[in-house]
Amino acid sequence: MRKLPLEGVRVLGMTVIFAGPYAEMFLADYGAEVIRVESIQNFAPSTRGQYVRPPKGAAGYPNGDPGERPWNRFATFNSMARNKLGMTIDITRPEGMEIFKQLVRASDVFISNYVPSVLDRLGITYEMLKKEKPDIIYARISGYGDTGPYRDYRAQANGIDAIGGQASTRGYRHADPSELPGSSAADPAEGVAAVFAIVSALNYRDRTGKGQLIDMALVENFITYNPEPFLDYSMNGRVQGTLGNRDPIAVPSGNFRCEGDDNWVSICIFGDEQWEGFCKVVGEGWVHDPRFKDPLSRRKHEDELEKLVESWTKRHDYYEVMHLLQKVGVPAGPVLDEAAVFQDPHLKARGIFVEVSQKDTGTYLYPGALAKMRNAPLVVRHAPVRLGEDNDYVYKEVLGIGDDEYQKLAETGHIGMDYAVGVR
Amino acid sequence: MDQQALSGMRVIDLTHYIAGPACTKRLADYGADVIKVERPGTGDGVRNIGPFYHDDPHPEKSGLFLYLNTNKRGITLNLKTRLGKDILLELVKKADVVVESFRPGVMERLGLAYEDLEKVNPRLVMTSISNFGQTGPYRDYGMTELMAFGMGGPMYHKGQPDREPVKYGGMPSIFHAGAVASMATVVVYYGMCRHGTGDYIDVSILDTQIGTLDGRVSALVQYQYTGHVGPRGAALGVGPAGAGSGMFPCADGYVHFYGGTRLERQTKMMGDPPELMDPKFYDPETQADPLVREEYEAHFLSWLMRHTKREIFELGQKTTNVCAPRYTIDEVLEDPHIRLRDVFVQVEHPMTGQVKYPGRPFVMEETPWAIRRAAPLLGQHNVEVYSELGYSKKDLVVLRENHII
């Protein structure tokens, strides 16, 4: 069997919520040994659930049942927990910190996305890590980065979307900004960037023997996902607002109601050639209206055009509209809810979903690889990791700790698979 | 400059428009030698897409092209000619990575499929970026930002329940596809350097959204677990009633709060007003009562309306609230923190002079992101790159006359 690209690399992850765990998943998928460092003495909300023991019916658990060990059954956590290993240690106690340092010495990469001040308080700094492992690569993810006045500010994806300018360019046209739909896009974007950064740093380390600190701010990476308005501002002094679903080039561009209950199709028409293809498919009198004869006229009469387009789409199935229009070269596609995504024939044919069984959760389909590698396809070697699941391996094989000490650490609340009594 | 993380990595870039160039931009900006191959005469189609410098629609003044192609060397080459193909193979021989974004099947028809390229370079890493991937029934279909976010992403849930779903501003889904492609490429390149084996990567813009821009990965798993499809316009709140969560108006604009279970922190920010000391505002059960929420938010809003977004940001953060101002594009550039961290960079280009671009996505302390050169003019590095391959100036004249470069 051919080696996976990151085979031989060990990553230590102390991450919460989304961006960090998401990055860990890719590193693990690509072959790194990713060890999650968790504590049975501390529960980070929004990671392995909102509460240690949520009430029955809480969102995100199989059939609404949190079960015996809810922390191993939470959808958001499990959606990106495959292929990782899990160990527990309470680093707020000296013997726990000692174990953590041993782990650092045995690792190539450390990744965290706690607020910088929290890590400072724990004494986890780049200097400290470097002392244990001189060529360590430390990816430090936060909302605003490792320097500057907002360094210790708390952030969440919706706020990053707001301060980074994206919020002012999205949502319905003419809408009250307080009705803006939520956004958590900055988090996954950051996870992907973190993997790029870490692997680039590994490349440099292999060439030179030097590790480094990677300072990652969600807001900065997310700005690179929406450069046009910044360029327009610096080149033309224009402050763009929101276009809704409209497009600077395509007319029409929008989501149109289709047959059925709350079904929508996205259609964008670029230029005359696509417009002519569209007209042929629709075959109704209004398409020959002089108001729509060229791109400028269509732009001028966009409101009326959108209504007429919808009068046609409403009488058709959303998939049918996609196929009819795509065949004449007009980009169109259905707006899919979660149920429809799992039924989509193309995604099925591409084998996007993988079936995974996890002891405490059962067997379900999960989204698989985002990019398909021909010789090293995604293999799920480890089901979504349960709290402390790999303590044995990590303590005994990675750290070489003897049975007696292991036993003692278990008795003193470091090692375990359940949160300590009283932790909420 | 072998001081950058990816110095020494050589990439032949056969991409155009947005997702592909966004992928190779990351590689180039962190040090790779990216040779961008454009079609003679017209070049990358994104040269015709705005915003343009001073609203002058000129192929060397497209802001999007200039932004997406920093640090790349640009050559022209006609891949439909026999000699053009041979020259490409020579380039591939000396490269580590090929990234392309033609329609599926085009590289095969040109005789430049992975199997062909692997013959001249057995350790080659090749990334193909396409709308729907190299296989599957929609393989040849067109793609847009709206579709990527609607089919792959969670657009269904964005907007009001009685209205159409609504997208993000700009093209973040397409940029995300580029970011995923750059991640996969650098990973396989690393594997090649370490283990000596290349690979072929099939990146589908749709696939990159499935596990996701905007948390779709968790929504899909949640659906698997519960069979539940969430509504459109789901509340932003995290607490039982979502009180104090979302985008709120203030004296000079809007601020975003992530409140819910942390309402005491908001009250503290407001200086603990006596009217808000009643425990009913903080108990998860009573908090869920719409009347209680209304009473709370009336106080909250009237306080917000007396403060500016910057004041609220500062006071809110001091009292450990998760909050942020909603900035318009010009305000982002004026923010003191963003200015101090050099998030935007001035780039000098012969056709535009100095223009401010969004800069690094992250800081690598030892091997910094850097602008070594602006985006190439069409064919700007023909002489430089082709002479590296051993072609003389005379040869270049012949190539030019035969419409090969």
Coordinates of N, CA, C and O in Angstrom, one line a residue, chain A residues 1 4-5 24-32 79-84 350-356 365-383, chain B residues 183 188 199-202 211 217:
Chain A
M1 N 0.9 -1.2 0.0 CA 0.0 0.0 0.0 C 0.9 1.2 0.0 O 1.8 1.4 0.8
L4 N 0.4 7.4 2.6 CA -0.4 8.7 2.6 C 0.6 9.9 2.7 O 1.6 9.7 3.3
P5 N 0.2 11.0 2.1 CA 1.1 12.1 2.0 C 1.7 12.6 3.4 O 2.9 12.9 3.5
E24 N -7.9 19.7 11.8 CA -7.3 18.4 12.3 C -7.9 17.2 11.4 O -7.1 16.3 11.1
M25 N -9.1 17.3 11.0 CA -9.7 16.2 10.2 C -8.9 16.0 8.9 O -8.6 14.9 8.5
F26 N -8.6 17.1 8.2 CA -7.9 17.0 6.9 C -6.5 16.4 7.2 O -6.0 15.5 6.4
L27 N -5.8 16.9 8.2 CA -4.5 16.4 8.5 C -4.5 14.9 8.7 O -3.7 14.2 8.3
A28 N -5.6 14.5 9.5 CA -5.7 13.1 9.8 C -6.1 12.3 8.5 O -5.5 11.2 8.2
D29 N -7.0 12.8 7.7 CA -7.4 12.1 6.4 C -6.1 11.9 5.6 O -6.0 10.9 4.9
Y30 N -5.3 12.9 5.5 CA -4.1 12.8 4.7 C -2.9 12.0 5.3 O -1.8 12.0 4.8
G31 N -3.2 11.4 6.4 CA -2.2 10.5 6.9 C -1.5 10.9 8.2 O -0.7 10.0 8.7
A32 N -1.6 12.1 8.7 CA -0.9 12.5 9.9 C -1.5 11.7 11.1 O -2.7 11.4 11.0
S79 N -18.9 15.2 12.8 CA -18.8 15.5 11.4 C -17.4 15.7 10.9 O -17.1 15.6 9.7
M80 N -16.5 16.0 11.9 CA -15.1 16.2 11.5 C -14.2 15.6 12.5 O -13.1 16.0 12.7
A81 N -14.6 14.4 13.1 CA -13.7 13.8 14.1 C -13.1 12.5 13.6 O -12.4 11.8 14.4
R82 N -13.3 12.1 12.4 CA -12.8 10.9 11.9 C -11.3 10.9 11.8 O -10.7 12.0 11.6
N83 N -10.7 9.7 11.9 CA -9.3 9.5 11.7 C -8.4 10.1 12.7 O -7.1 10.0 12.6
K84 N -8.9 10.8 13.8 CA -8.1 11.3 14.8 C -8.1 10.4 16.0 O -8.9 9.5 16.1
R350 N -20.3 10.1 -7.6 CA -19.0 10.5 -7.2 C -18.5 9.9 -5.9 O -17.4 10.0 -5.4
G351 N -19.5 9.2 -5.2 CA -19.2 8.6 -3.9 C -18.7 9.6 -2.9 O -17.8 9.3 -2.1
I352 N -19.4 10.7 -2.8 CA -19.1 11.7 -1.9 C -19.3 11.3 -0.4 O -18.6 11.8 0.5
F353 N -20.3 10.5 -0.2 CA -20.6 10.1 1.2 C -20.0 8.8 1.6 O -20.0 7.8 0.8
V354 N -19.5 8.7 2.8 CA -18.9 7.5 3.3 C -19.7 7.0 4.5 O -20.1 7.8 5.3
E355 N -19.9 5.7 4.6 CA -20.6 5.1 5.7 C -19.6 4.8 6.8 O -18.6 4.2 6.6
V356 N -19.9 5.3 8.0 CA -19.0 5.1 9.2 C -19.8 4.7 10.4 O -20.9 5.2 10.7
L365 N -24.1 7.9 7.2 CA -23.3 8.5 6.1 C -22.7 9.8 6.6 O -23.4 10.6 7.2
Y366 N -21.5 10.0 6.1 CA -20.8 11.3 6.4 C -20.2 11.9 5.1 O -19.8 11.1 4.3
P367 N -20.2 13.2 5.0 CA -19.4 13.8 3.9 C -18.0 13.3 3.9 O -17.4 13.3 5.0
G368 N -17.5 12.9 2.7 CA -16.1 12.4 2.7 C -15.1 13.3 2.2 O -15.0 14.4 2.8
A369 N -14.3 13.0 1.2 CA -13.2 13.8 0.8 C -13.7 15.0 0.0 O -14.6 14.9 -0.8
L370 N -13.0 16.2 0.2 CA -13.4 17.4 -0.6 C -12.6 17.4 -1.9 O -13.0 18.1 -2.8
A371 N -11.5 16.7 -2.0 CA -10.7 16.6 -3.2 C -10.3 15.1 -3.3 O -9.9 14.5 -2.4
K372 N -10.5 14.6 -4.5 CA -10.2 13.2 -4.7 C -8.8 12.9 -5.2 O -8.4 13.3 -6.3
M373 N -8.1 12.1 -4.4 CA -6.7 11.7 -4.8 C -6.8 10.3 -5.4 O -7.2 9.4 -4.8
R374 N -6.2 10.2 -6.6 CA -6.4 8.9 -7.3 C -5.7 7.8 -6.6 O -6.2 6.7 -6.4
N375 N -4.4 8.0 -6.2 CA -3.7 6.9 -5.6 C -3.8 6.8 -4.1 O -3.3 5.9 -3.5
A376 N -4.3 7.9 -3.5 CA -4.5 7.8 -2.0 C -5.9 8.3 -1.6 O -6.0 9.4 -1.0
P377 N -6.9 7.6 -2.0 CA -8.3 8.0 -1.7 C -8.5 8.0 -0.2 O -7.8 7.3 0.6
L378 N -9.6 8.7 0.2 CA -9.9 8.8 1.6 C -10.2 7.4 2.2 O -11.0 6.7 1.6
V379 N -9.6 7.1 3.3 CA -9.9 5.8 4.0 C -10.3 6.2 5.4 O -9.5 7.0 6.1
V380 N -11.4 5.8 5.9 CA -11.7 6.1 7.3 C -11.1 5.0 8.2 O -11.6 3.9 8.3
R381 N -9.9 5.3 8.8 CA -9.2 4.4 9.6 C -9.7 4.3 11.0 O -9.5 3.4 11.8
H382 N -10.3 5.4 11.4 CA -10.8 5.6 12.8 C -12.1 6.3 12.8 O -12.2 7.4 12.1
A383 N -13.1 5.8 13.4 CA -14.4 6.4 13.5 C -14.3 7.7 14.3 O -13.4 7.9 15.0
Chain B
M183 N -4.9 23.5 -0.8 CA -4.6 22.6 0.4 C -4.2 21.2 -0.1 O -3.2 20.6 0.3
V188 N -0.2 16.9 -1.3 CA 0.3 15.8 -2.2 C 1.8 16.2 -2.6 O 2.6 15.3 -2.7
D199 N 0.7 12.3 -7.5 CA -0.7 11.8 -7.5 C -1.5 12.8 -8.4 O -1.0 13.8 -8.7
Y200 N -2.7 12.3 -8.7 CA -3.6 13.1 -9.5 C -4.8 13.5 -8.6 O -5.3 12.6 -7.9
I201 N -5.1 14.8 -8.5 CA -6.1 15.3 -7.7 C -7.3 15.8 -8.5 O -7.1 16.7 -9.3
D202 N -8.5 15.3 -8.3 CA -9.7 15.7 -9.0 C -10.5 16.6 -8.0 O -11.1 16.1 -7.1
G211 N -18.6 19.5 2.0 CA -18.2 19.4 3.4 C -17.4 20.5 3.9 O -16.4 20.3 4.4
V217 N -21.1 20.7 6.6 CA -20.7 19.4 7.0 C -21.5 18.9 8.2 O -22.0 17.8 8.4

